[in-house]
Amino acid sequence: MPELPEVTALAAFLTERASGLAVQRVDVAAFSALKTFDPPISSLTGTTVRGAERRGKFLAVKLDQMYLACHLSRGGWLQWRDEMPAAPAKPGRGPLALRVHLDGGCGWDLTEAGTQKRLAVYVVPDLMEVPGIARLGPDALDPALDVAALAELLADRRKQIKGLLTDQTAIAGIGNAYSDEILHTAKFSPFKLASSFTQEEVETLHAAIRSVLTDAVERSVGQRAATLKEEKKTGLRVHRRTGEACPVCGDTIREVSFSDSALQYCPTCQTGGVPLADRRMSKFGVRT
């Protein structure tokens, strides 16, 4: 799933490539992805791209007085085309969800891989009309989310820190991959309760959030949309590296699987050398 660094980079990429270009037409290939109908998608024809921005994990393209906002979800992506097909996109079972044609024959596709179709597209005059954006908590890289604000956010929350970091209503922009990376950097168990953090631990977590995300943004911005996924993979130290050696201590990276996701961690760095139980096999937090 594209997270804060990748969506930041996609917004920068679109701002550079598309600003000043007018929309010739928008083809909808997956009507289930379109979540708004007034104003209609056809109202974007003739508008001019004024830039793009990120809100949490949402990508929002400014088109005169309107926004074309999207949440790429787990399997979604943006593909830039210097030359767009002339024929209108046909609805079907393929990965294409939406195609935006711009002046000069260029434009971009929104695609979604896999069978679970969760990509969401909105046409709105105000981004706060997008329910997911309206519910966002403070952005993970907002300077206002300082140590004191993070401490207040964690206090009295009897929720595992992994779940809190990925809760967009608590902190916006962090998903499954970067929460794994942040917790590995900070050396905390993903199952540690948010309410149990000491002041020193809050400071450590805050520093890890800032360093991991800032480094990922710096590596991502300037990349072409086509190379962003690979750049993300190369920068991850534990996420999706089950069975590999931890780059910090050399221990084997472990995994805990859930019904529709998985987390990765290093036992030596994060859990005192004790492997966590796979939640599919046990209701307990550690392997006995």
Short mmCIF file of C-alpha atoms in Angstrom, two decimals:
data_model
loop_
_atom_site.label_atom_id
_atom_site.label_comp_id
_atom_site.label_asym_id
_atom_site.label_seq_id
_atom_site.Cartn_x
_atom_site.Cartn_y
_atom_site.Cartn_z
CA MET A 1 0.00 0.00 0.00
CA PRO A 2 1.37 3.45 -0.87
CA GLU A 3 2.05 5.33 2.36
CA LEU A 4 3.17 8.84 3.28
CA PRO A 5 6.53 8.79 1.43
CA GLU A 6 5.18 7.29 -1.81
CA VAL A 7 2.08 9.49 -1.93
CA THR A 8 4.24 12.55 -1.22
CA ALA A 9 6.44 11.55 -4.15
CA LEU A 10 3.46 10.91 -6.45
CA ALA A 11 2.06 14.35 -5.60
CA ALA A 12 5.42 15.96 -6.39
CA PHE A 13 5.67 13.96 -9.62
CA LEU A 14 2.21 15.01 -10.82
CA THR A 15 2.81 18.62 -9.84
CA GLU A 16 5.97 18.64 -11.96
CA ARG A 17 4.56 16.76 -14.94
CA ALA A 18 0.94 17.90 -15.14
CA SER A 19 0.69 21.44 -13.74
CA GLY A 20 -0.69 23.85 -16.31
CA LEU A 21 -2.14 21.13 -18.54
CA ALA A 22 -5.85 20.97 -19.23
CA VAL A 23 -7.97 17.84 -18.86
CA GLN A 24 -9.31 16.62 -22.19
CA ARG A 25 -11.45 13.87 -20.71
CA VAL A 26 -11.61 11.32 -17.91
CA ASP A 27 -12.44 7.68 -18.62
CA VAL A 28 -13.91 5.57 -15.84
CA ALA A 29 -13.17 1.87 -16.27
CA ALA A 30 -14.18 0.72 -12.77
CA PHE A 31 -17.36 2.49 -11.70
CA SER A 32 -17.14 0.92 -8.24
CA ALA A 33 -14.05 3.08 -7.58
CA LEU A 34 -15.98 6.34 -8.08
CA LYS A 35 -17.45 7.34 -4.73
CA THR A 36 -19.00 10.70 -5.67
CA PHE A 37 -21.47 11.60 -8.43
CA ASP A 38 -22.22 15.30 -7.86
CA PRO A 39 -20.34 17.03 -9.37
CA PRO A 40 -19.99 14.41 -12.11
CA ILE A 41 -16.60 13.21 -13.28
CA SER A 42 -17.34 14.85 -16.64
CA SER A 43 -17.17 18.26 -14.94
CA LEU A 44 -13.38 17.90 -14.85
CA THR A 45 -13.16 18.18 -18.64
CA GLY A 46 -11.61 21.53 -19.52
CA THR A 47 -10.21 22.18 -16.06
CA THR A 48 -6.49 22.81 -15.59
CA VAL A 49 -4.16 20.96 -13.26
CA ARG A 50 -2.96 23.38 -10.59
CA GLY A 51 -0.85 20.93 -8.62
CA ALA A 52 -1.16 17.90 -6.37
CA GLU A 53 -0.87 17.31 -2.65
CA ARG A 54 -1.02 14.60 -0.02
CA ARG A 55 -3.50 14.27 2.82
CA GLY A 56 -2.61 11.28 4.96
CA LYS A 57 -2.42 8.47 2.39
CA PHE A 58 -4.79 10.29 0.01
CA LEU A 59 -3.52 11.83 -3.24
CA ALA A 60 -5.38 14.98 -4.24
CA VAL A 61 -5.01 16.72 -7.62
CA LYS A 62 -6.17 20.36 -7.74
CA LEU A 63 -8.13 21.10 -10.91
CA ASP A 64 -9.16 24.78 -10.89
CA GLN A 65 -11.92 24.90 -8.26
CA MET A 66 -12.21 21.12 -7.92
CA TYR A 67 -10.19 18.24 -6.53
CA LEU A 68 -9.74 14.75 -7.92
CA ALA A 69 -8.84 12.83 -4.78
CA CYS A 70 -8.00 9.15 -4.53
CA HIS A 71 -7.04 6.56 -1.98
CA LEU A 72 -4.93 3.91 -3.64
CA SER A 73 -5.59 1.33 -0.92
CA ARG A 74 -3.51 -1.85 -0.96
CA GLY A 75 -3.27 -2.65 -4.67
CA GLY A 76 -3.68 0.76 -6.28
CA TRP A 77 -1.07 2.75 -8.18
CA LEU A 78 -0.64 5.71 -10.51
CA GLN A 79 0.92 5.11 -13.92
CA TRP A 80 2.03 8.09 -16.00
CA ARG A 81 1.79 7.85 -19.79
CA ASP A 82 3.51 10.21 -22.20
CA GLU A 83 1.15 8.96 -24.89
CA MET A 84 -2.38 7.95 -23.94
CA PRO A 85 -4.46 5.49 -25.98
CA ALA A 86 -6.90 7.41 -28.18
CA ALA A 87 -9.77 4.97 -27.71
CA PRO A 88 -11.92 5.40 -24.59
CA ALA A 89 -11.16 2.97 -21.77
CA LYS A 90 -13.70 0.17 -21.57
CA PRO A 91 -15.11 -1.07 -18.27
CA GLY A 92 -13.95 -4.58 -17.48
CA ARG A 93 -12.16 -6.85 -15.06
CA GLY A 94 -8.67 -5.55 -15.75
CA PRO A 95 -6.56 -3.41 -13.40
CA LEU A 96 -7.51 -0.05 -14.96
CA ALA A 97 -9.86 2.02 -12.79
CA LEU A 98 -9.55 5.58 -14.12
CA ARG A 99 -7.73 7.29 -17.00
CA VAL A 100 -7.07 11.05 -17.14
CA HIS A 101 -6.25 12.48 -20.59
CA LEU A 102 -4.37 15.79 -20.68
CA ASP A 103 -3.39 18.28 -23.37
CA GLY A 104 -0.55 17.07 -25.54
CA GLY A 105 -1.66 13.46 -25.39
CA CYS A 106 -0.17 12.60 -21.99
CA GLY A 107 -1.93 11.71 -18.76
CA TRP A 108 -2.17 9.09 -16.06
CA ASP A 109 -3.94 5.87 -15.17
CA LEU A 110 -5.16 4.80 -11.77
CA THR A 111 -4.87 1.01 -11.59
CA GLU A 112 -5.57 -1.61 -8.98
CA ALA A 113 -4.09 -5.10 -8.86
CA GLY A 114 -5.72 -8.07 -7.21
CA THR A 115 -9.29 -9.19 -6.69
CA GLN A 116 -10.11 -6.95 -3.72
CA LYS A 117 -11.13 -3.65 -5.29
CA ARG A 118 -10.79 -0.92 -2.68
CA LEU A 119 -9.35 1.98 -4.68
CA ALA A 120 -11.55 5.04 -4.10
CA VAL A 121 -11.89 8.19 -6.23
CA TYR A 122 -13.70 11.40 -5.28
CA VAL A 123 -14.55 14.60 -7.19
CA VAL A 124 -15.13 17.37 -4.64
CA PRO A 125 -14.80 21.15 -4.33
CA ASP A 126 -13.52 20.77 -0.75
CA LEU A 127 -11.26 17.94 0.41
CA MET A 128 -13.07 17.86 3.75
CA GLU A 129 -16.03 16.39 1.87
CA VAL A 130 -14.02 13.18 1.51
CA PRO A 131 -14.97 11.17 4.63
CA GLY A 132 -11.56 9.55 5.03
CA ILE A 133 -9.80 12.92 4.85
CA ALA A 134 -12.21 14.56 7.28
CA ARG A 135 -11.43 11.85 9.86
CA LEU A 136 -7.63 12.10 9.60
CA GLY A 137 -5.60 12.66 12.72
CA PRO A 138 -2.47 14.84 12.79
CA ASP A 139 -0.04 14.13 9.97
CA ALA A 140 2.92 11.99 10.98
CA LEU A 141 5.37 14.66 9.76
CA ASP A 142 3.42 17.69 10.96
CA PRO A 143 5.75 19.76 13.19
CA ALA A 144 2.78 20.16 15.54
CA LEU A 145 3.04 16.43 16.31
CA ASP A 146 5.96 16.98 18.64
CA VAL A 147 6.99 14.82 21.58
CA ALA A 148 4.43 16.40 23.89
CA ALA A 149 1.61 15.91 21.39
CA LEU A 150 2.62 12.30 20.79
CA ALA A 151 2.76 11.64 24.54
CA GLU A 152 -0.76 13.02 24.91
CA LEU A 153 -1.95 10.90 22.00
CA LEU A 154 -0.53 7.69 23.54
CA ALA A 155 -1.67 8.35 27.08
CA ASP A 156 -4.51 6.18 28.40
CA ARG A 157 -4.81 4.27 25.11
CA ARG A 158 -4.85 0.56 25.82
CA LYS A 159 -4.14 -0.25 22.22
CA GLN A 160 -1.12 -1.99 20.74
CA ILE A 161 1.34 0.51 19.32
CA LYS A 162 1.37 -1.17 15.89
CA GLY A 163 -2.39 -0.66 15.60
CA LEU A 164 -2.23 2.90 16.85
CA LEU A 165 0.48 3.91 14.38
CA THR A 166 -1.62 2.61 11.48
CA ASP A 167 -4.89 4.14 12.74
CA GLN A 168 -5.39 7.08 10.38
CA THR A 169 -7.70 8.84 12.83
CA ALA A 170 -4.85 8.88 15.35
CA ILE A 171 -1.83 9.59 13.12
CA ALA A 172 -2.18 10.14 9.38
CA GLY A 173 0.12 8.68 6.76
CA ILE A 174 1.67 5.58 8.34
CA GLY A 175 0.69 2.13 7.10
CA ASN A 176 1.75 -1.46 7.61
CA ALA A 177 5.22 -1.18 6.07
CA TYR A 178 6.51 1.97 7.76
CA SER A 179 5.01 1.08 11.12
CA ASP A 180 7.17 -2.07 11.02
CA GLU A 181 10.19 0.04 10.11
CA ILE A 182 9.51 2.64 12.80
CA LEU A 183 9.10 0.05 15.54
CA HIS A 184 12.24 -1.78 14.46
CA THR A 185 14.22 1.47 14.50
CA ALA A 186 12.83 2.39 17.92
CA LYS A 187 13.28 -1.21 19.18
CA PHE A 188 9.72 -1.65 20.47
CA SER A 189 7.47 -4.68 20.28
CA PRO A 190 4.52 -4.14 17.93
CA PHE A 191 2.30 -5.45 20.74
CA LYS A 192 3.48 -2.94 23.36
CA LEU A 193 0.51 -0.98 24.73
CA ALA A 194 0.46 2.69 23.82
CA SER A 195 -0.46 3.62 27.39
CA SER A 196 2.69 1.92 28.75
CA PHE A 197 5.19 4.29 27.09
CA THR A 198 7.43 6.26 29.41
CA GLN A 199 8.52 9.78 28.55
CA GLU A 200 11.89 8.50 27.35
CA GLU A 201 10.19 5.85 25.20
CA VAL A 202 7.88 8.46 23.68
CA GLU A 203 10.94 10.50 22.73
CA THR A 204 12.52 7.43 21.13
CA LEU A 205 9.34 6.62 19.18
CA HIS A 206 8.97 10.22 18.02
CA ALA A 207 12.56 10.30 16.77
CA ALA A 208 12.00 7.02 14.89
CA ILE A 209 8.83 8.31 13.23
CA ARG A 210 10.61 11.42 12.05
CA SER A 211 13.80 9.73 10.89
CA VAL A 212 12.23 6.75 9.10
CA LEU A 213 9.62 8.81 7.25
CA THR A 214 11.92 11.73 6.44
CA ASP A 215 14.54 9.38 5.03
CA ALA A 216 11.91 7.56 2.94
CA VAL A 217 10.51 10.84 1.59
CA GLU A 218 14.00 12.01 0.62
CA ARG A 219 14.60 8.74 -1.24
CA SER A 220 11.19 8.81 -2.92
CA VAL A 221 10.71 12.40 -4.08
CA GLY A 222 12.27 12.84 -7.49
CA GLN A 223 11.63 9.24 -8.48
CA ARG A 224 9.42 8.51 -11.46
CA ALA A 225 6.09 6.91 -10.62
CA ALA A 226 7.30 3.75 -12.36
CA THR A 227 10.30 3.33 -10.02
CA LEU A 228 8.74 4.28 -6.69
CA LYS A 229 7.64 0.76 -5.71
CA GLU A 230 11.11 -0.69 -6.15
CA GLU A 231 12.66 2.24 -4.27
CA LYS A 232 10.34 1.55 -1.35
CA LYS A 233 11.29 -2.15 -1.27
CA THR A 234 15.02 -1.47 -1.25
CA GLY A 235 14.72 0.92 1.67
CA LEU A 236 12.83 -1.44 3.99
CA ARG A 237 14.89 -3.26 6.63
CA VAL A 238 12.32 -5.65 8.16
CA HIS A 239 8.99 -5.30 6.37
CA ARG A 240 8.42 -8.24 4.00
CA ARG A 241 11.86 -9.62 4.87
CA THR A 242 10.73 -12.65 6.86
CA GLY A 243 13.54 -15.18 7.18
CA GLU A 244 16.29 -12.73 6.32
CA ALA A 245 18.96 -11.53 8.73
CA CYS A 246 18.27 -8.38 10.71
CA PRO A 247 20.66 -5.70 9.39
CA VAL A 248 21.21 -4.47 12.95
CA CYS A 249 21.87 -7.62 14.99
CA GLY A 250 21.84 -10.54 12.55
CA ASP A 251 18.88 -12.36 14.15
CA THR A 252 16.25 -13.86 11.83
CA ILE A 253 13.38 -11.54 11.01
CA ARG A 254 10.08 -13.09 12.09
CA GLU A 255 6.48 -12.62 11.04
CA VAL A 256 3.07 -12.54 12.68
CA SER A 257 0.24 -13.19 10.23
CA PHE A 258 -3.35 -12.02 10.48
CA SER A 259 -6.36 -12.72 8.28
CA ASP A 260 -5.50 -10.06 5.71
CA SER A 261 -2.08 -8.71 6.66
CA ALA A 262 1.20 -9.53 8.38
CA LEU A 263 3.83 -7.71 10.41
CA GLN A 264 7.56 -8.33 10.54
CA TYR A 265 9.96 -7.70 13.42
CA CYS A 266 13.30 -8.70 14.90
CA PRO A 267 13.07 -10.66 18.18
CA THR A 268 16.48 -9.58 19.43
CA CYS A 269 15.97 -5.89 18.66
CA GLN A 270 12.31 -5.63 19.65
CA THR A 271 11.02 -8.39 21.94
CA GLY A 272 13.90 -9.37 24.18
CA GLY A 273 14.76 -12.34 22.00
CA VAL A 274 11.31 -13.94 22.44
CA PRO A 275 9.42 -14.70 19.20
CA LEU A 276 5.84 -13.45 19.16
CA ALA A 277 3.08 -15.96 18.55
CA ASP A 278 1.45 -16.15 15.15
CA ARG A 279 -2.04 -14.88 15.89
CA ARG A 280 -3.52 -17.41 13.49
CA MET A 281 -2.27 -20.20 15.74
CA SER A 282 -2.52 -18.79 19.25
CA LYS A 283 -4.51 -16.26 21.23
CA PHE A 284 -1.43 -15.49 23.33
CA GLY A 285 1.08 -12.73 22.69
CA VAL A 286 4.21 -14.91 22.89
CA ARG A 287 5.14 -18.38 21.79
CA THR A 288 5.30 -20.87 24.63
#
